[in-house]
Amino acid sequence: MAGGVVASSAPVKNYPRKLTVFVVFACIVASSGGLIFGYDIGISAALISCFFASTVTRVLGRKWSMFSGGLTFLVGASINGAAKDIAMLIIGRILLGFGVGFAIQSVPLYPSEMAPAKLRGMLNIGFQLMITVGILCANLINYFTAKIKGGWGWRVSLGLACIPAIIITLGSLLLPDTPNSLIERGHTERAKAMLRKVRGTNDIDAEYEDIVAASEESKAIKHPWSNLLKRKYRPQLTMSILIPCFQQLTGINVVMFYAPVLFKTIGFGSQASLMSAVITGSINMVSTFISIATVDKVGRRALFFQGGIQMIICQVGVGTMFGFKFGTAGKANGPLSKAYTDWLLFFICAYTAGFAWSWGPLGWLVPSEIFPLEIRSACQAIVVAVNMLFTFIVAEGFLSWLCHLKFALFYCFSGILIVRTLFIAFFLPETKNRPIEEMSIVWKKHWFWGRRGYAAAAAAVRRSSVEQKAAGRKAVDSSTSSAASASSSSSSASSNSWVPDPVTGYYRPGNLRVQMDAAELRKTLLSHKQ
Ligand code: BGC
């Protein structure tokens, strides 16, 4: 499709890297933040808290945002478990929501910044895997605690949320900061050391320079929120709104929240809750491994298409079966045969599997890897807020939509799925294997976003700064460092000023470590067009 073909023809920059045990361990620990999201969502509080978390993530780093999330969730879970009245339950839930908002603001960003580009998808999807583990555990625990005689089972269920909270709270203390975040906060030497450690090589200069250039730009931007509205960030802003919105409009949480009712309707009786927890929960979790295994090989777009089409077929299947049996009256026109319930179950399972290897993990992975550093935290906050908002809308609206639209509701979901799949086909470039700080080139190469100044020109500047370094690193370094120190001692304000780029005409920070000369930059831009 248009977007993907053009984007994938762009040259891929391969930084030297090895997959180190250290980076795998760090990504697994960070992903455990998904457990609290899977176990319990406090939707409205999460929606608000992600905006505060955005500042914490930017100023203090990803690690402390995760830590705050885990700790707040832990306090909320303890209050809920010990609740004596409704007020305590409400306060506990608000804290749970705040915790979730903080955690998912930073957790998806962490592996995307830590992982080598070629394995970023696999390591990032650990987050979605943990969400599915959290959901499965919560459903099983709910089933068994509901059977506890004496009416205190709910305390166990709510209180056990402390376990995933302790895992992420303590885990985050062990986590190192990402090199990107360290550079963003001015710890350059620590960032270099970290980059060497996570890449398993001393040859980190090219990647380091790219992150530094991204960070310089980030520092020049004082108001990331208002900057988001700039034309050059239009692709990222669009994706940060539409991807989470579309993810929720798959209707996945209809299955996640209402599966027990659905299973009861199709004849599972008193075992409905257990069966729905075990069947949909396990399929959701196991299918996520397919995404982990394939995302860096076949790419994001292929999974979006395959999963999307599978989900469309299943939604149409469910709608048609409901239509035949229940019509518009809403009552079954006869007993449900075994073949009927088997087919229904098949469609529900295939739908869940399709989501679990496509829109589920990619709904978090793709946003986390497409934002440039200067707007990354702000855009991630939008992703979380939109995700929560639409989770709320679907969860609240489903029953009343079903009453009004009957079986046609499933056709509506599949209609939205078609629109979404077309949107991906035309507007989402392929991002597999691309270094995260180089992503702007992907937008610039895209048939739609590359035009009319939609994509940032900064990538070309960054990229050619690194290429220029390769050609004459030492000479350029010494002259710019003395110039930089002279200018910073004379005036810090002037080092943050913006200058017009000689080729693109865009303004860029005057303090980019390597100043481009026009001929050099033109050559680089032309080479990218080939
Ligand atoms: C979604 C959740 C959903 C879960 C199901 C996540 O990616 O954001 O809303 O409940 O997947 O596994």
XYZ file of C-alpha atoms and ligand atoms in Angstrom:
542
model
C 0.000 0.000 0.000
C 1.035 3.530 -0.591
C 2.435 4.477 2.746
C 4.288 1.307 3.460
C 6.009 0.912 0.124
C 7.349 4.402 0.054
C 8.488 4.321 3.628
C 10.225 1.005 3.427
C 12.326 2.153 0.496
C 14.019 4.736 2.699
C 17.533 3.801 3.837
C 17.618 2.104 7.229
C 20.322 3.172 9.594
C 21.844 0.280 11.516
C 23.493 1.282 14.749
C 25.906 -1.345 16.039
C 24.219 -3.326 18.799
C 23.974 -6.680 20.524
C 20.964 -7.951 22.392
C 22.210 -7.847 25.964
C 20.731 -9.725 28.905
C 20.700 -6.408 30.707
C 18.362 -4.762 28.209
C 16.052 -7.787 28.062
C 15.848 -7.859 31.842
C 15.182 -4.110 32.060
C 12.407 -4.323 29.464
C 10.760 -7.270 31.210
C 10.812 -5.481 34.561
C 9.378 -2.312 33.011
C 6.696 -4.278 31.182
C 5.408 -5.580 34.487
C 3.688 -2.178 34.691
C 1.150 -3.753 32.321
C 0.072 -6.076 35.149
C -1.610 -3.312 37.107
C -3.377 -2.032 33.993
C -4.640 -5.546 33.225
C -5.651 -6.222 36.816
C -7.685 -3.122 37.424
C -8.386 0.033 35.446
C -9.595 3.144 37.231
C -10.588 4.734 33.959
C -11.457 8.328 34.827
C -8.572 8.950 37.218
C -6.137 7.395 34.752
C -7.446 9.757 32.108
C -6.544 12.787 34.211
C -3.329 11.560 35.793
C -1.549 10.819 32.515
C -1.219 14.562 31.920
C 0.634 15.033 35.228
C 2.622 11.910 34.480
C 3.713 13.439 31.194
C 5.620 16.149 33.080
C 7.136 13.662 35.521
C 8.228 11.453 32.625
C 9.858 14.387 30.881
C 11.477 16.066 33.874
C 12.389 13.166 36.175
C 12.561 10.321 33.687
C 10.550 7.203 32.827
C 11.723 5.285 35.897
C 10.228 7.699 38.450
C 6.970 7.916 36.603
C 6.698 4.115 36.808
C 7.665 4.176 40.462
C 5.023 6.809 41.288
C 2.442 4.792 39.358
C 3.254 1.569 41.193
C 3.296 3.238 44.606
C 0.007 5.090 44.097
C -1.606 1.889 42.849
C -0.266 0.055 45.895
C -1.780 2.592 48.289
C -5.083 2.473 46.373
C -5.177 -1.341 46.446
C -4.458 -1.393 50.199
C -7.216 1.136 50.917
C -9.645 -0.856 48.777
C -8.774 -4.139 50.447
C -9.261 -2.626 53.917
C -12.240 -0.425 52.985
C -14.805 0.175 55.722
C -17.150 2.356 53.725
C -17.954 3.572 50.249
C -15.761 6.647 50.649
C -12.695 4.461 51.157
C -13.602 2.419 48.108
C -13.939 5.550 46.018
C -10.640 6.996 47.241
C -8.954 3.634 46.623
C -10.279 3.499 43.080
C -9.162 7.028 42.325
C -5.664 6.141 43.495
C -5.693 2.970 41.403
C -6.598 5.037 38.374
C -3.862 7.571 39.101
C -1.387 4.727 39.409
C -2.440 3.202 36.104
C -2.244 6.580 34.361
C 1.304 7.173 35.611
C 2.478 3.675 34.799
C 1.157 3.443 31.267
C 2.415 6.919 30.498
C 5.961 5.701 30.838
C 5.996 1.903 30.541
C 5.482 1.655 26.742
C 8.095 4.381 26.145
C 10.727 2.623 28.200
C 11.361 -0.482 26.045
C 11.014 1.561 22.883
C 13.901 3.778 24.007
C 15.986 0.948 25.467
C 15.648 -1.726 22.827
C 17.795 -1.980 19.719
C 15.683 -0.929 16.729
C 15.509 -4.422 15.271
C 14.020 -5.921 18.424
C 12.012 -2.967 19.642
C 8.663 -4.505 18.715
C 9.329 -7.762 20.517
C 10.548 -6.067 23.694
C 7.792 -3.469 23.726
C 5.029 -6.061 23.397
C 6.060 -7.424 26.781
C 3.835 -4.609 28.067
C 0.738 -5.935 26.275
C 1.640 -9.467 27.383
C 1.622 -8.305 30.998
C -1.748 -6.623 30.454
C -3.179 -9.944 29.293
C -1.614 -11.768 32.274
C -3.167 -9.147 34.577
C -6.598 -9.601 32.970
C -6.418 -13.403 33.183
C -5.346 -13.341 36.835
C -8.022 -10.789 37.765
C -10.789 -12.852 36.155
C -9.672 -16.106 37.767
C -9.265 -14.452 41.161
C -12.707 -12.838 40.855
C -14.256 -16.194 40.022
C -12.789 -17.942 43.039
C -13.162 -15.117 45.549
C -16.824 -14.742 44.595
C -17.307 -18.254 45.994
C -15.903 -17.365 49.423
C -18.681 -17.648 51.951
C -19.022 -14.804 54.462
C -19.081 -11.963 51.944
C -15.439 -10.855 52.253
C -14.213 -12.353 48.993
C -14.220 -8.924 47.359
C -11.597 -7.776 49.875
C -9.247 -10.498 48.746
C -9.881 -9.681 45.126
C -9.255 -5.943 45.572
C -6.409 -6.392 48.051
C -4.530 -8.811 45.799
C -3.983 -5.900 43.426
C -1.126 -5.073 45.820
C 0.923 -7.898 44.313
C 1.354 -6.453 40.789
C 1.755 -3.021 42.398
C 4.660 -4.252 44.533
C 6.259 -5.874 41.483
C 6.317 -2.646 39.453
C 7.170 -0.399 42.421
C 10.197 -2.431 43.471
C 11.046 -3.341 39.896
C 11.213 0.289 38.826
C 13.785 0.987 41.540
C 16.073 -1.535 39.877
C 15.612 -0.015 36.455
C 18.256 2.178 34.883
C 17.118 5.342 33.130
C 16.963 5.195 29.354
C 19.865 6.878 27.504
C 17.342 9.186 25.814
C 15.924 10.341 29.120
C 19.401 10.798 30.633
C 20.486 12.965 27.710
C 17.217 14.871 27.817
C 18.011 15.720 31.449
C 21.631 16.644 30.799
C 23.428 13.538 32.173
C 25.537 13.014 29.093
C 28.318 10.859 30.549
C 25.861 8.552 32.283
C 23.913 8.366 29.045
C 27.015 7.288 27.110
C 27.830 4.632 29.682
C 24.245 3.406 29.605
C 24.206 3.267 25.827
C 27.395 1.172 25.851
C 25.849 -1.151 28.408
C 22.502 -1.636 26.692
C 23.976 -1.978 23.198
C 26.794 -4.273 24.331
C 29.390 -2.305 22.319
C 31.631 0.753 22.626
C 30.690 1.854 19.127
C 27.784 4.038 20.138
C 28.808 7.410 18.720
C 26.351 7.543 15.841
C 23.378 6.671 17.984
C 24.556 8.937 20.790
C 24.840 11.899 18.429
C 21.361 11.276 17.074
C 19.882 11.250 20.556
C 21.844 14.377 21.496
C 20.564 16.191 18.427
C 17.015 15.115 19.276
C 17.515 16.289 22.828
C 18.873 19.673 21.715
C 15.712 20.177 19.771
C 13.681 18.991 22.699
C 15.304 21.569 24.979
C 14.642 24.358 22.527
C 10.958 23.614 22.855
C 9.622 25.209 25.987
C 5.968 24.313 25.565
C 5.551 20.783 24.182
C 1.757 21.014 24.386
C 1.371 24.085 22.219
C 4.062 22.779 19.890
C 1.971 19.726 19.220
C -0.334 21.872 17.165
C 2.417 22.796 14.731
C 1.969 21.539 11.225
C 5.176 19.518 11.276
C 3.823 17.360 14.118
C 0.498 16.705 12.384
C 1.271 13.031 11.601
C 2.257 12.232 15.186
C -0.683 14.124 16.664
C -3.088 12.367 14.302
C -1.719 8.941 15.231
C -1.709 9.699 18.954
C -5.447 10.355 18.748
C -6.623 7.881 16.131
C -4.635 4.765 17.060
C -5.950 4.485 20.655
C -9.413 5.579 19.536
C -9.497 2.898 16.833
C -8.023 0.326 19.218
C -10.956 0.773 21.572
C -13.509 0.919 18.767
C -12.528 -2.632 17.826
C -14.963 -3.435 20.631
C -12.376 -5.592 22.453
C -13.549 -4.461 25.853
C -17.050 -5.652 25.043
C -15.505 -9.117 25.098
C -13.250 -8.342 28.072
C -16.015 -6.816 30.225
C -19.124 -8.644 29.039
C -17.789 -12.113 28.208
C -19.391 -13.761 31.256
C -22.848 -12.466 30.195
C -22.197 -13.589 26.632
C -21.085 -17.025 27.775
C -24.161 -17.352 29.966
C -26.381 -16.511 26.981
C -24.771 -19.210 24.905
C -25.402 -21.875 27.498
C -22.468 -22.092 29.927
C -24.802 -21.531 32.895
C -23.134 -21.253 36.300
C -19.726 -21.964 34.785
C -19.983 -18.931 32.467
C -17.620 -16.651 34.400
C -14.965 -19.289 34.823
C -15.181 -20.457 31.239
C -15.070 -16.952 29.813
C -12.089 -16.098 32.024
C -10.225 -19.213 31.030
C -11.141 -19.298 27.339
C -10.941 -15.649 26.260
C -8.291 -14.766 28.849
C -5.947 -17.564 27.779
C -6.449 -16.962 24.080
C -5.765 -13.282 24.621
C -2.544 -14.062 26.443
C -1.227 -16.903 24.266
C -1.943 -15.074 20.996
C 0.150 -12.130 22.138
C 3.214 -14.380 21.745
C 2.491 -14.575 18.014
C 2.851 -10.836 17.849
C 6.056 -10.958 19.891
C 7.516 -13.527 17.519
C 6.550 -11.808 14.271
C 6.341 -8.045 14.757
C 9.985 -7.289 13.948
C 9.993 -9.659 10.987
C 6.727 -9.090 9.126
C 6.316 -5.529 10.412
C 3.529 -3.562 12.041
C 1.419 -2.984 8.959
C 1.173 -6.690 8.044
C -0.076 -7.522 11.551
C -2.534 -4.615 11.482
C -3.966 -5.909 8.178
C -4.098 -9.575 9.053
C -5.545 -9.007 12.538
C -7.911 -6.314 11.281
C -9.358 -8.505 8.508
C -9.737 -11.467 10.862
C -11.624 -9.253 13.307
C -13.895 -7.881 10.567
C -14.862 -11.416 9.500
C -15.549 -12.409 13.115
C -17.668 -9.320 13.858
C -19.765 -9.964 10.740
C -20.033 -13.628 11.785
C -21.251 -12.773 15.299
C -23.677 -10.116 13.993
C -25.155 -12.513 11.424
C -25.562 -15.327 13.927
C -27.252 -13.013 16.439
C -29.421 -11.637 13.644
C -30.679 -15.095 12.638
C -31.355 -16.250 16.140
C -32.492 -13.136 17.946
C -33.659 -10.897 15.099
C -34.772 -7.445 16.150
C -37.023 -8.771 18.909
C -34.016 -9.508 21.126
C -35.408 -12.950 22.074
C -34.153 -16.278 20.731
C -36.527 -17.856 18.218
C -35.891 -21.360 19.548
C -33.244 -23.251 21.551
C -29.587 -22.680 20.761
C -28.124 -25.764 19.075
C -24.655 -27.078 19.863
C -23.455 -26.174 16.365
C -24.741 -22.632 16.862
C -22.939 -22.082 20.163
C -19.774 -23.733 18.830
C -19.651 -21.330 15.893
C -20.339 -18.356 18.130
C -17.571 -19.422 20.440
C -15.259 -19.893 17.486
C -15.915 -16.350 16.227
C -15.385 -14.831 19.677
C -12.111 -16.699 20.142
C -10.810 -15.894 16.647
C -11.733 -12.257 17.192
C -9.867 -12.123 20.508
C -6.829 -13.801 18.962
C -6.843 -11.345 16.049
C -6.885 -8.423 18.472
C -4.190 -9.966 20.648
C -1.619 -10.090 17.855
C -2.573 -6.878 16.108
C -4.456 -3.910 17.539
C -3.799 -4.881 21.173
C 0.008 -4.708 21.206
C 0.356 -2.375 18.221
C -2.020 0.121 19.805
C 0.751 0.727 22.360
C 3.863 -0.110 20.378
C 3.345 2.138 17.346
C 2.608 5.352 19.273
C 5.575 4.756 21.565
C 8.001 4.616 18.651
C 6.823 7.394 16.355
C 7.085 10.496 18.530
C 10.215 12.641 18.417
C 11.771 13.184 21.837
C 10.618 16.799 22.117
C 6.941 15.825 22.095
C 7.175 12.192 23.210
C 5.851 12.545 26.751
C 3.057 14.892 25.715
C 1.931 12.641 22.858
C 2.031 9.550 25.058
C -0.250 11.344 27.532
C -2.694 11.917 24.684
C -2.524 8.227 23.742
C -3.340 7.195 27.313
C -6.125 9.766 27.696
C -7.797 8.855 24.392
C -7.478 5.164 25.187
C -9.143 5.654 28.570
C -11.835 7.928 27.170
C -12.877 5.403 24.544
C -12.620 2.490 26.977
C -15.121 4.395 29.080
C -17.402 5.231 26.144
C -17.510 1.634 24.866
C -17.944 0.103 28.326
C -20.728 2.510 29.266
C -22.398 2.623 25.886
C -22.407 -1.047 24.910
C -25.606 -2.201 26.629
C -27.683 0.726 25.459
C -26.266 0.496 21.909
C -27.140 -3.209 21.925
C -30.724 -2.445 22.985
C -31.108 0.047 20.153
C -29.128 -1.520 17.347
C -29.469 -5.219 18.247
C -27.303 -7.452 16.060
C -26.503 -4.502 13.760
C -24.190 -3.210 16.483
C -21.661 -5.847 15.441
C -21.930 -4.699 11.832
C -21.206 -1.166 13.068
C -18.056 -2.363 14.832
C -16.971 -4.171 11.679
C -17.690 -1.043 9.608
C -15.371 0.943 11.874
C -12.813 -1.839 11.503
C -12.902 -1.459 7.728
C -12.334 2.301 7.985
C -9.479 1.691 10.374
C -7.787 -0.877 8.197
C -7.968 1.523 5.247
C -6.557 4.276 7.430
C -3.563 2.097 8.308
C -3.130 1.155 4.664
C -2.915 4.732 3.485
C -1.576 6.729 6.373
C 0.624 4.639 8.649
C 4.183 4.107 7.399
C 6.073 0.956 8.317
C 8.242 1.559 11.376
C 9.900 -1.815 11.899
C 13.686 -1.740 12.307
C 13.851 2.070 12.222
C 15.844 3.697 15.021
C 13.432 5.655 17.159
C 15.284 8.985 16.818
C 15.302 8.579 13.044
C 11.564 8.139 12.680
C 10.987 11.591 11.190
C 12.584 10.382 7.968
C 9.847 7.777 7.689
C 7.231 10.527 7.787
C 9.128 12.676 5.345
C 9.225 9.794 2.876
C 5.539 9.048 3.205
C 3.388 9.811 0.148
C 0.938 11.914 2.193
C 2.705 13.150 5.322
C 5.899 13.976 3.463
C 4.115 16.691 1.517
C 3.034 20.160 2.522
C 5.426 20.429 5.447
C 3.502 17.891 7.530
C 6.603 16.008 8.606
C 9.432 17.589 10.580
C 12.508 18.529 8.583
C 14.580 18.070 11.701
C 15.294 14.446 10.921
C 17.276 15.361 7.851
C 19.270 17.839 9.886
C 19.943 15.248 12.571
C 20.790 12.566 10.125
C 23.178 14.649 8.156
C 24.807 15.884 11.336
C 25.756 12.314 12.046
C 26.884 11.688 8.478
C 28.956 14.813 8.501
C 30.507 13.647 11.734
C 31.496 10.395 10.124
C 33.348 12.362 7.427
C 35.202 14.796 9.615
C 34.331 14.014 13.187
C 37.368 15.320 14.998
C 37.730 18.651 13.224
C 34.086 19.502 13.504
C 33.859 18.355 17.100
C 36.705 20.486 18.354
C 35.570 23.631 16.546
C 31.942 23.306 17.573
C 32.741 22.436 21.164
C 34.899 25.530 21.587
C 32.231 27.605 19.859
C 29.586 26.051 22.050
C 31.464 26.690 25.261
C 32.187 30.271 24.215
C 28.588 30.940 23.385
C 27.237 29.206 26.464
C 29.490 31.205 28.749
C 28.535 34.434 27.044
C 24.838 33.908 26.801
C 22.690 30.892 27.441
C 19.752 32.583 25.765
C 21.579 32.885 22.466
C 22.458 29.185 22.457
C 18.770 28.401 22.463
C 17.882 30.680 19.591
C 16.478 29.296 16.362
C 18.002 29.844 12.951
C 16.518 29.293 9.492
C 17.806 26.167 7.831
C 19.577 27.072 4.565
C 17.936 24.364 2.466
C 14.575 23.539 3.977
C 13.708 27.001 5.188
C 12.485 25.539 8.476
C 13.700 27.056 11.691
C 15.865 24.811 13.797
C 17.731 25.278 17.092
C 20.904 27.268 16.575
C 22.599 25.104 19.168
C 22.591 21.870 17.166
C 25.980 20.428 17.935
C 26.997 20.386 14.312
C 26.024 23.334 12.182
C 25.181 22.255 8.656
C 26.550 23.820 5.600
C 24.002 24.208 2.826
C 25.749 22.032 0.241
C 26.200 19.195 2.702
C 22.596 19.279 3.773
C 21.299 19.470 0.208
C 23.381 16.414 -0.692
C 21.935 14.485 2.237
C 18.378 15.471 1.471
C 18.797 14.419 -2.148
C 20.250 11.083 -1.116
C 17.151 10.458 1.028
C 14.875 11.088 -1.899
C 16.441 8.281 -3.913
C -6.269 -2.408 25.623
C -7.248 -2.705 26.722
C -7.749 -4.124 26.587
C -6.572 -5.092 26.551
C -7.025 -6.502 26.255
C -5.127 -3.409 25.694
O -4.221 -3.157 24.677
O -5.768 -1.101 25.744
O -8.314 -1.803 26.665
O -8.581 -4.451 27.659
O -5.641 -4.719 25.554
O -5.946 -7.372 26.227
